[in-house]
Amino acid sequence: MPKQKQLQDIISHCKEYGFVFQSSEIYDGLQAVYDYGQMGAELKKNIKDYWWYSMTRLHDNIVGIDAAIFMHPTVWKASGHVDNFNDPMIDNKDSKKRYRVDHLIEAHAATLDEAAGKELVAKMELLLAADDFAALKQLIEDNKIKCAISGTANWTDIRQFNLMFDTQMGSTSTEEDDKVYLRPETAQGIFVNFLNVQKTGRMKIPFGIAQVGKAFRNEIVARGFIFRMREFEQMEMQYFIKPGTQKEWYEFWKQARTNWHKTLGIPAEQYHFHDHVKLAHYADAACDIEYNFPDWGFKEVEGIHSRTDFDLGRHQEFSKKKLTYFDTEENKHYVPYVIETSIGLDRTVMMVLSEAYEEQDLSTAEKQDSRVVLRFAPHLAPIKLAVFPLTKKDGLPDVAKELMDICRPHFKCFYEEKDAIGKRYRRQDAIGTPFCVTIDHQTLEDRTVTIRHRDSMEQERIPMDKVKDIVLEKIKQF
RNA sequence: GCGGGAGUAGCUCAGCUGGUAGAGCGACAGCCUUCCAAGCUGUAGGUCGCGGGUUCGAACCUCGUCUCCCGCUCCA
């Protein structure tokens, strides 16, 4: 019987076997920043490649791009990130409730008579424009504005939370105008290149643009291992469609993404769909694909959004460049609608790790025994094949190395001759290697080897010449 | 951000009323050669998260700080 999974055990395992380390650990780490180790990097890359090929190879009408992390500052005005994430906030210390300062003051102004209310709002707007937070707090205190929940006026200082990291472009510059942001999402890199790709790729609607890349969010509270990091990687695909067809395409991608998730080797009951009732400003439909994480329950891994023409429309407005498509069937120009699929790569890594992790009790009447095994889908496993000579004598290592030479160019292999064979198997279980091949004395006679399967722990004897093709067949993605 | 818990070897942890660190597993080298871990011999690895204070003396008391986990909050 597998033991109940605990997040803490999985995190320890990730550290112990080189999947995930805390960033800058020797300096006490950096909050909510993590590094992938030798195993984690392979796992992550396998997931990334699998997504990329699922999008760009299996769909003739989806192409991939790789946009820069830095973008023109106006991009973030057009996207709404600057306006929506720069509001000064204030917390009530008693109720712990956080308010947007402008909302708090406006709500209070509404309770005053008209002239006084207008005067208060006017004062507030002057101070907001000047970013004078101390005076704003004074204004709140002078007006004896209270928290609706606690009824007290016990406020923290006003703070400005900015989701976006910024830096200066140009080494000597300190001008506000030269501020550039580290992108908080990858989607905008696709939208601003919409026309470039459509024209140069001669793309016809409907078509998609896929991208994998880093994004950065200066979260106020970032926690939860690699689930919510300040620097993270997204895999996004924006699908450009004819206005009016968004319902069908939304359903299509919902289904397509669900099917993709099933091929990760995760059972359907571990997933939930969560349809958004309250929609973001750009969306006319949205849902999350949620995975049942240990300890946490269902949490979002992927979002599918029907974004209408909001993004292209805004970029058209801000850039004053036409971002329309000429539809030869309809014989007219229009701004395409967009269906977005956006999946967190790090969250997917965590999901795959969580699902794969299993502590098994293998005890028999005679002896206690257990193992930790990562039951990765073979195409995602960091190492596909381990090759073991049963002993390091009698020329067995030479034959094993011969097999290594045959397999090495095709998939990631691992060779080991140290320790008892059982111990070597268990070490591979712990990093999720699906196949182990052992060269024994019979191999010297008839060129057969045993292949041992990770999940069943069963072995079969096969010709050594077939190992490569058997493993290739099992790790085939499509 | 608030509240709670925690940080000692790669991992899990012990360490009494303060007397300058231990175990198990793991790792490494060798023996054994055996198809499912814990057999034998040996080795390495810790200024006890970091910094200050109290003390003759701090892993232990105290203050600060960093990091992680849980709950709330937040979450395009």
XYZ file of C-alpha atoms (C1' of nucleotides) in Angstrom:
554
model
C 0.000 0.000 0.000
C 1.386 3.397 -0.923
C 1.725 5.793 1.955
C -0.231 9.043 2.025
C 1.751 11.665 0.164
C 2.988 14.681 2.040
C 4.348 17.766 0.424
C 7.195 17.936 2.899
C 8.392 14.465 1.895
C 8.273 15.381 -1.768
C 10.242 18.585 -1.163
C 12.892 16.632 0.773
C 13.082 14.066 -1.975
C 13.511 16.807 -4.575
C 16.444 18.175 -2.648
C 18.030 14.826 -1.912
C 17.969 13.565 -5.479
C 18.840 16.768 -7.321
C 15.490 17.915 -8.647
C 15.007 21.267 -6.918
C 17.268 23.377 -4.729
C 16.592 26.639 -3.064
C 18.243 29.519 -4.888
C 21.513 30.734 -3.380
C 21.099 28.225 -0.593
C 24.573 28.769 0.852
C 23.529 32.374 1.487
C 20.329 31.297 3.264
C 18.328 31.286 0.079
C 16.210 33.891 -1.626
C 12.527 33.896 -0.885
C 10.375 32.098 -3.431
C 13.213 31.515 -5.869
C 14.332 27.985 -6.687
C 16.861 26.301 -8.930
C 16.448 23.061 -10.810
C 19.180 20.509 -10.226
C 20.528 17.850 -12.539
C 17.378 15.729 -12.434
C 14.876 18.567 -12.235
C 16.373 20.302 -15.250
C 15.937 17.158 -17.355
C 12.377 16.665 -16.135
C 11.473 20.263 -16.785
C 13.018 20.211 -20.225
C 11.153 17.028 -21.123
C 7.847 18.605 -20.129
C 8.679 21.780 -21.997
C 9.703 19.912 -25.154
C 6.624 17.747 -24.968
C 4.365 20.788 -24.778
C 6.221 22.515 -27.580
C 5.942 19.550 -29.907
C 2.289 19.019 -28.949
C 1.586 22.547 -30.072
C 3.902 23.233 -32.974
C 4.342 19.786 -34.474
C 0.893 18.316 -34.060
C -0.833 21.423 -35.353
C 0.113 22.608 -38.832
C -1.335 26.029 -38.058
C 0.558 26.731 -34.822
C 4.041 28.195 -34.896
C 6.404 29.045 -32.072
C 8.244 32.231 -31.254
C 10.691 33.335 -28.581
C 10.153 36.961 -27.602
C 12.456 39.010 -25.397
C 11.773 39.465 -21.709
C 12.175 43.230 -22.040
C 9.439 44.983 -23.938
C 8.571 48.573 -24.697
C 7.088 50.137 -21.530
C 3.923 51.110 -23.370
C 3.154 47.418 -23.848
C 2.296 47.230 -20.157
C 0.125 50.295 -20.312
C -1.799 48.737 -23.189
C -2.098 45.395 -21.428
C -3.476 47.026 -18.306
C -0.628 45.872 -16.054
C 0.598 49.354 -15.188
C -2.791 50.728 -14.201
C -4.106 47.704 -12.436
C -1.099 46.924 -10.325
C 0.167 50.240 -9.139
C -2.504 51.167 -6.667
C -1.450 52.366 -3.242
C -2.837 50.042 -0.589
C -3.446 50.334 3.124
C -4.145 47.625 5.718
C -6.314 47.785 8.776
C -4.262 46.248 11.563
C -7.273 44.885 13.417
C -9.279 43.278 10.660
C -6.177 42.551 8.533
C -8.241 43.745 5.611
C -6.340 45.444 2.801
C -7.904 48.321 0.911
C -7.049 50.273 -2.164
C -6.553 53.784 -0.815
C -8.669 55.434 -3.505
C -11.526 53.009 -2.919
C -11.400 53.565 0.818
C -11.509 57.339 0.548
C -14.117 57.366 -2.195
C -16.373 55.110 -0.147
C -16.065 57.503 2.747
C -16.703 60.514 0.495
C -19.965 58.917 -0.646
C -21.215 59.032 2.937
C -20.599 62.788 3.208
C -22.727 65.528 1.762
C -22.029 66.359 -1.847
C -19.757 69.361 -1.430
C -17.633 67.818 1.304
C -17.395 64.559 -0.632
C -16.222 66.299 -3.757
C -13.667 68.278 -1.843
C -12.269 65.136 -0.243
C -11.987 63.296 -3.532
C -10.309 66.293 -5.128
C -7.748 66.418 -2.335
C -7.147 62.715 -2.658
C -6.564 62.926 -6.382
C -3.998 65.659 -5.954
C -2.111 63.597 -3.408
C -2.378 60.422 -5.468
C -0.972 62.223 -8.470
C 1.923 63.433 -6.316
C 2.439 59.964 -4.804
C 2.369 61.630 -1.398
C 1.542 58.618 0.742
C 2.231 60.277 4.090
C -0.264 63.026 3.322
C -2.769 60.475 2.074
C -2.553 58.625 5.350
C -3.002 61.903 7.165
C -6.078 62.532 5.053
C -7.520 59.172 6.100
C -6.762 59.897 9.741
C -8.099 63.455 9.610
C -11.358 62.200 8.196
C -11.506 59.434 10.823
C -12.085 56.842 8.128
C -12.725 53.464 9.683
C -12.481 49.907 8.497
C -15.899 48.506 7.654
C -15.061 45.185 9.274
C -13.205 46.040 12.461
C -14.693 49.514 12.828
C -11.309 50.865 13.885
C -8.973 53.426 12.389
C -5.856 51.465 13.212
C -4.062 51.698 9.850
C -0.685 50.660 8.542
C 1.343 53.024 6.419
C 0.328 53.291 2.802
C 2.359 51.138 0.516
C 2.510 50.837 -3.185
C 2.551 47.300 -4.439
C 3.894 46.809 -7.872
C 3.588 43.386 -9.338
C 6.164 44.116 -11.990
C 9.910 44.144 -11.465
C 11.535 47.082 -13.128
C 15.033 48.110 -14.050
C 16.750 50.837 -16.008
C 17.579 50.582 -19.650
C 20.922 52.285 -20.188
C 23.574 52.099 -17.530
C 23.678 55.748 -16.455
C 20.036 56.526 -16.728
C 17.797 57.369 -13.832
C 14.974 58.892 -15.830
C 11.530 57.494 -15.229
C 11.097 57.289 -18.979
C 13.886 54.755 -19.224
C 12.258 52.331 -16.852
C 11.717 48.918 -18.353
C 9.892 45.989 -16.819
C 10.644 42.323 -16.651
C 7.565 40.895 -18.306
C 4.917 39.666 -15.873
C 3.480 37.355 -18.528
C 4.640 36.040 -21.869
C 1.389 36.639 -23.716
C 2.169 40.206 -24.749
C 5.214 39.069 -26.698
C 2.841 37.085 -28.854
C 0.306 39.875 -29.331
C 2.845 42.468 -30.399
C 4.267 40.009 -32.921
C 0.885 38.943 -34.224
C 1.203 40.759 -37.511
C 4.880 39.879 -38.015
C 4.131 36.194 -37.721
C 0.892 36.345 -39.675
C 2.500 38.156 -42.620
C 5.880 36.405 -42.762
C 4.424 32.987 -42.042
C 1.508 33.615 -44.410
C -0.760 32.374 -41.653
C -4.484 32.116 -42.240
C -7.015 32.402 -39.470
C -7.505 30.343 -37.434
C -3.877 29.998 -36.386
C -1.859 29.932 -33.200
C 1.414 31.291 -31.850
C 3.130 29.360 -29.073
C 5.814 30.492 -26.693
C 7.704 29.172 -23.693
C 9.544 31.607 -21.496
C 10.311 33.215 -18.191
C 8.027 35.741 -16.561
C 8.477 37.667 -13.318
C 6.046 38.787 -10.671
C 6.954 40.595 -7.520
C 4.328 38.827 -5.453
C 3.626 40.329 -2.067
C 3.360 36.867 -0.638
C 5.073 34.197 -2.682
C 4.973 30.750 -1.174
C 4.352 27.117 -1.888
C 7.631 25.638 -3.112
C 7.825 25.954 -6.902
C 4.085 26.588 -7.195
C 4.314 30.343 -6.825
C 7.748 31.727 -7.582
C 8.838 35.249 -8.327
C 10.619 34.048 -11.431
C 8.716 31.385 -13.296
C 8.185 29.900 -16.700
C 5.014 29.887 -18.741
C 3.971 27.890 -21.778
C 1.418 29.905 -23.693
C -0.405 29.568 -26.933
C -2.605 32.300 -28.337
C -5.045 31.126 -30.975
C -6.314 33.795 -33.350
C -9.826 33.305 -34.626
C -12.694 34.956 -36.426
C -14.911 37.031 -34.119
C -18.078 35.126 -33.316
C -16.387 31.712 -33.338
C -14.914 32.046 -29.859
C -17.424 29.708 -28.199
C -16.507 26.737 -30.406
C -12.788 27.378 -30.215
C -12.886 27.842 -26.467
C -14.559 24.448 -26.124
C -12.124 22.956 -28.624
C -9.069 24.066 -26.653
C -10.584 23.108 -23.350
C -10.938 19.584 -24.701
C -7.552 19.568 -26.420
C -5.738 20.668 -23.282
C -7.602 18.126 -21.176
C -6.471 15.393 -23.526
C -2.899 16.604 -23.290
C -2.977 16.398 -19.523
C -4.138 12.788 -19.698
C -1.010 11.883 -21.655
C 1.142 12.976 -18.719
C 0.103 9.774 -16.999
C -2.148 11.501 -14.485
C -5.575 9.989 -13.846
C -8.628 12.082 -14.723
C -9.937 12.142 -11.148
C -6.860 14.125 -10.112
C -8.081 17.022 -12.249
C -10.874 19.511 -11.794
C -12.225 22.176 -14.052
C -13.043 25.469 -12.547
C -15.109 27.773 -14.711
C -14.664 31.390 -13.779
C -17.810 33.234 -12.862
C -16.110 36.532 -12.215
C -14.118 37.300 -15.329
C -11.007 39.386 -15.817
C -11.401 42.589 -17.769
C -10.255 41.026 -21.021
C -12.159 37.765 -20.970
C -15.577 36.590 -22.083
C -15.025 33.050 -20.814
C -12.329 31.442 -18.680
C -11.589 28.221 -16.892
C -8.769 26.697 -14.921
C -7.459 23.182 -15.058
C -6.710 22.308 -11.461
C -4.657 19.442 -10.087
C -5.183 17.774 -6.729
C -1.889 18.587 -4.995
C -0.852 16.774 -1.803
C -1.828 18.781 1.298
C -3.348 21.595 -0.734
C -6.109 20.032 -2.771
C -7.043 21.422 -6.161
C -4.925 24.325 -7.386
C -4.618 25.947 -10.795
C -2.045 24.609 -13.216
C -3.417 25.879 -16.512
C -5.848 28.564 -17.598
C -7.864 28.733 -20.785
C -9.254 32.134 -21.605
C -11.379 33.582 -24.314
C -9.756 37.008 -24.545
C -11.884 38.523 -27.319
C -10.139 41.284 -29.274
C -9.122 43.041 -26.079
C -5.350 42.619 -26.412
C -4.958 43.315 -30.110
C -7.487 46.122 -29.822
C -5.556 47.789 -27.020
C -2.233 47.444 -28.835
C -3.854 48.920 -31.908
C -5.023 51.840 -29.818
C -1.732 52.472 -28.026
C 0.622 51.826 -30.934
C -1.636 53.468 -33.510
C -0.766 50.581 -35.835
C -3.495 48.612 -37.506
C -3.586 45.054 -36.210
C -6.280 43.694 -38.447
C -6.449 40.589 -40.563
C -7.908 40.470 -44.024
C -10.191 37.504 -44.295
C -10.371 36.462 -47.951
C -13.428 34.312 -47.375
C -15.375 37.092 -45.742
C -13.684 39.697 -47.893
C -13.218 42.038 -44.945
C -10.776 43.282 -42.326
C -11.198 42.543 -38.654
C -9.266 42.405 -35.394
C -9.106 38.676 -34.585
C -10.431 37.228 -31.358
C -8.077 35.193 -29.211
C -8.323 31.968 -27.259
C -5.425 31.614 -24.851
C -4.047 28.485 -23.247
C -1.547 29.328 -20.538
C 0.140 26.696 -18.412
C 2.732 27.177 -15.700
C 5.769 25.057 -16.498
C 7.016 24.983 -12.916
C 3.549 24.090 -11.680
C 3.443 21.291 -14.200
C 6.786 20.020 -12.944
C 5.422 20.083 -9.431
C 2.249 18.333 -10.530
C 4.164 15.594 -12.334
C 6.479 15.133 -9.356
C 3.596 15.032 -6.891
C 1.693 12.494 -8.929
C 4.754 10.330 -9.537
C 5.988 10.241 -5.938
C 5.157 7.070 -4.072
C 6.461 5.443 -0.906
C 5.813 1.739 -1.107
C 5.909 -0.863 1.611
C 7.341 -4.019 0.058
C 7.611 -6.015 3.264
C 7.087 -9.754 3.235
C 6.642 -12.123 6.143
C 10.409 -12.636 6.228
C 11.663 -9.091 6.031
C 10.811 -5.440 6.106
C 11.284 -3.606 2.837
C 10.212 -0.358 1.258
C 11.086 1.927 -1.596
C 10.442 5.420 -2.856
C 9.605 5.427 -6.528
C 8.845 8.238 -8.940
C 6.399 6.773 -11.419
C 6.961 9.255 -14.220
C 5.434 8.657 -17.599
C 8.483 7.252 -19.470
C 8.669 10.146 -21.932
C 9.033 12.598 -19.033
C 11.593 10.673 -16.970
C 14.968 12.436 -16.600
C 16.837 9.200 -17.303
C 15.289 6.600 -19.565
C 17.621 3.654 -19.142
C 20.153 2.488 -16.575
C 22.712 -0.126 -17.583
C 24.238 -2.400 -14.944
C 26.806 -5.144 -15.217
C 25.801 -7.719 -12.615
C 29.382 -7.709 -11.350
C 32.418 -5.722 -12.278
C 34.392 -8.787 -13.159
C 34.456 -11.313 -15.999
C 34.234 -8.670 -18.690
C 30.631 -7.771 -17.878
C 31.385 -4.023 -17.740
C 32.778 -4.169 -21.266
C 29.535 -5.568 -22.618
C 27.533 -3.061 -20.596
C 29.538 -0.189 -22.028
C 28.929 -1.570 -25.485
C 25.186 -1.259 -24.815
C 25.710 2.254 -23.461
C 27.385 3.236 -26.721
C 24.439 1.930 -28.694
C 21.804 3.736 -26.607
C 23.519 6.967 -25.589
C 22.774 8.933 -28.763
C 19.053 8.149 -28.577
C 18.065 8.897 -25.013
C 19.520 9.749 -21.610
C 21.287 6.721 -20.118
C 23.033 6.019 -16.853
C 25.762 3.485 -16.132
C 26.661 2.019 -12.761
C 28.652 -0.966 -11.564
C 28.896 -0.201 -7.863
C 26.920 -1.928 -5.092
C 24.459 -4.798 -5.075
C 22.094 -4.963 -8.003
C 19.040 -4.448 -5.816
C 20.458 -1.258 -4.404
C 21.162 0.041 -7.874
C 17.557 -0.652 -8.891
C 16.264 1.270 -5.892
C 18.450 4.249 -6.648
C 16.954 4.421 -10.115
C 13.434 4.084 -8.675
C 14.101 7.165 -6.580
C 14.787 9.279 -9.666
C 12.102 7.646 -11.773
C 14.161 5.759 -14.366
C 11.633 3.510 -16.119
C 14.014 0.825 -17.375
C 17.101 -0.916 -16.017
C 19.050 -3.424 -18.039
C 21.411 -5.892 -16.382
C 24.252 -7.655 -18.146
C 24.965 -11.061 -16.565
C 27.004 -14.127 -17.377
C 24.346 -15.471 -19.688
C 24.783 -12.344 -21.785
C 28.303 -13.477 -22.601
C 26.900 -16.709 -24.003
C 23.772 -15.676 -25.884
C 23.752 -11.846 -25.984
C 20.528 -11.613 -23.977
C 19.973 -9.260 -21.047
C 17.288 -8.713 -18.451
C 15.205 -5.572 -18.581
C 13.593 -4.557 -15.319
C 10.473 -2.406 -15.224
C 10.278 0.282 -12.613
C 6.602 0.139 -11.720
C 6.030 -3.630 -11.644
C 9.624 -4.445 -10.648
C 9.312 -7.361 -13.052
C 12.074 -8.512 -15.330
C 12.163 -10.130 -18.709
C 14.985 -11.517 -20.762
C 15.429 -9.965 -24.169
C 18.119 -9.846 -26.841
C 20.579 -7.058 -26.117
C 20.292 -5.815 -29.697
C 16.646 -4.956 -29.119
C 17.069 -2.832 -25.990
C 17.400 0.434 -27.851
C 14.267 -0.086 -29.953
C 12.200 -1.347 -27.033
C 13.037 1.698 -24.935
C 12.499 4.032 -27.881
C 9.070 2.520 -28.442
C 8.121 2.975 -24.785
C 9.226 6.595 -24.568
C 7.607 7.596 -27.830
C 5.457 10.615 -27.143
C 2.997 10.416 -29.988
C 1.217 41.546 5.645
C -0.839 38.999 10.401
C -0.835 34.589 13.559
C 1.326 29.664 14.604
C 5.388 26.033 14.004
C 10.379 25.016 12.572
C 15.830 25.515 11.144
C 21.744 20.580 14.333
C 25.857 15.975 8.618
C 23.116 14.956 1.792
C 18.070 13.069 4.289
C 15.227 11.914 9.023
C 16.186 13.286 13.734
C 18.534 12.894 19.188
C 21.224 16.163 22.273
C 18.767 16.632 30.268
C 18.706 22.119 34.878
C 23.981 26.026 29.731
C 30.049 22.570 30.212
C 32.426 23.926 22.715
C 28.054 17.599 19.049
C 25.685 12.056 18.230
C 22.592 8.074 15.754
C 20.094 5.777 11.660
C 19.866 6.035 6.596
C 22.708 7.979 2.576
C 27.627 9.034 0.149
C 32.813 7.558 -0.993
C 36.994 3.552 -1.219
C 37.716 -1.627 -0.706
C 36.012 -6.841 0.315
C 31.974 -10.208 -1.050
C 29.760 -11.490 -6.625
C 24.836 -12.262 -5.143
C 18.854 -10.183 -10.131
C 15.620 -6.193 -5.920
C 17.827 -1.711 -0.158
C 19.851 -2.130 5.077
C 26.713 -8.277 5.017
C 32.108 -6.969 6.347
C 36.393 -3.210 6.690
C 37.667 1.700 6.278
C 36.840 7.108 5.039
C 34.761 11.793 4.442
C 31.175 15.327 6.038
C 28.620 20.023 10.994
C 32.217 27.269 13.380
C 24.425 23.520 15.515
C 20.665 29.140 9.517
C 23.235 34.036 10.258
C 24.582 38.318 13.531
C 24.714 40.695 18.301
C 23.898 40.187 23.789
C 24.055 37.644 28.779
C 27.774 34.175 30.895
C 34.081 31.846 33.112
C 31.492 28.978 29.307
C 25.786 29.066 24.519
C 23.126 24.105 19.892
C 20.455 25.260 24.613
C 18.907 31.726 27.597
C 17.907 36.689 25.077
C 17.351 40.280 20.962
C 17.589 40.994 15.842
C 17.687 38.940 11.034
C 17.210 35.267 6.968
C 14.724 30.965 5.196
C 10.961 27.084 5.108
C 6.069 24.923 6.432
C 0.746 25.629 8.111
C -3.670 28.981 8.636
C -5.645 33.782 7.252
C -4.879 37.437 3.483
C -3.477 38.199 -1.543
C -3.344 36.073 -6.369
C -4.673 38.558 -14.626
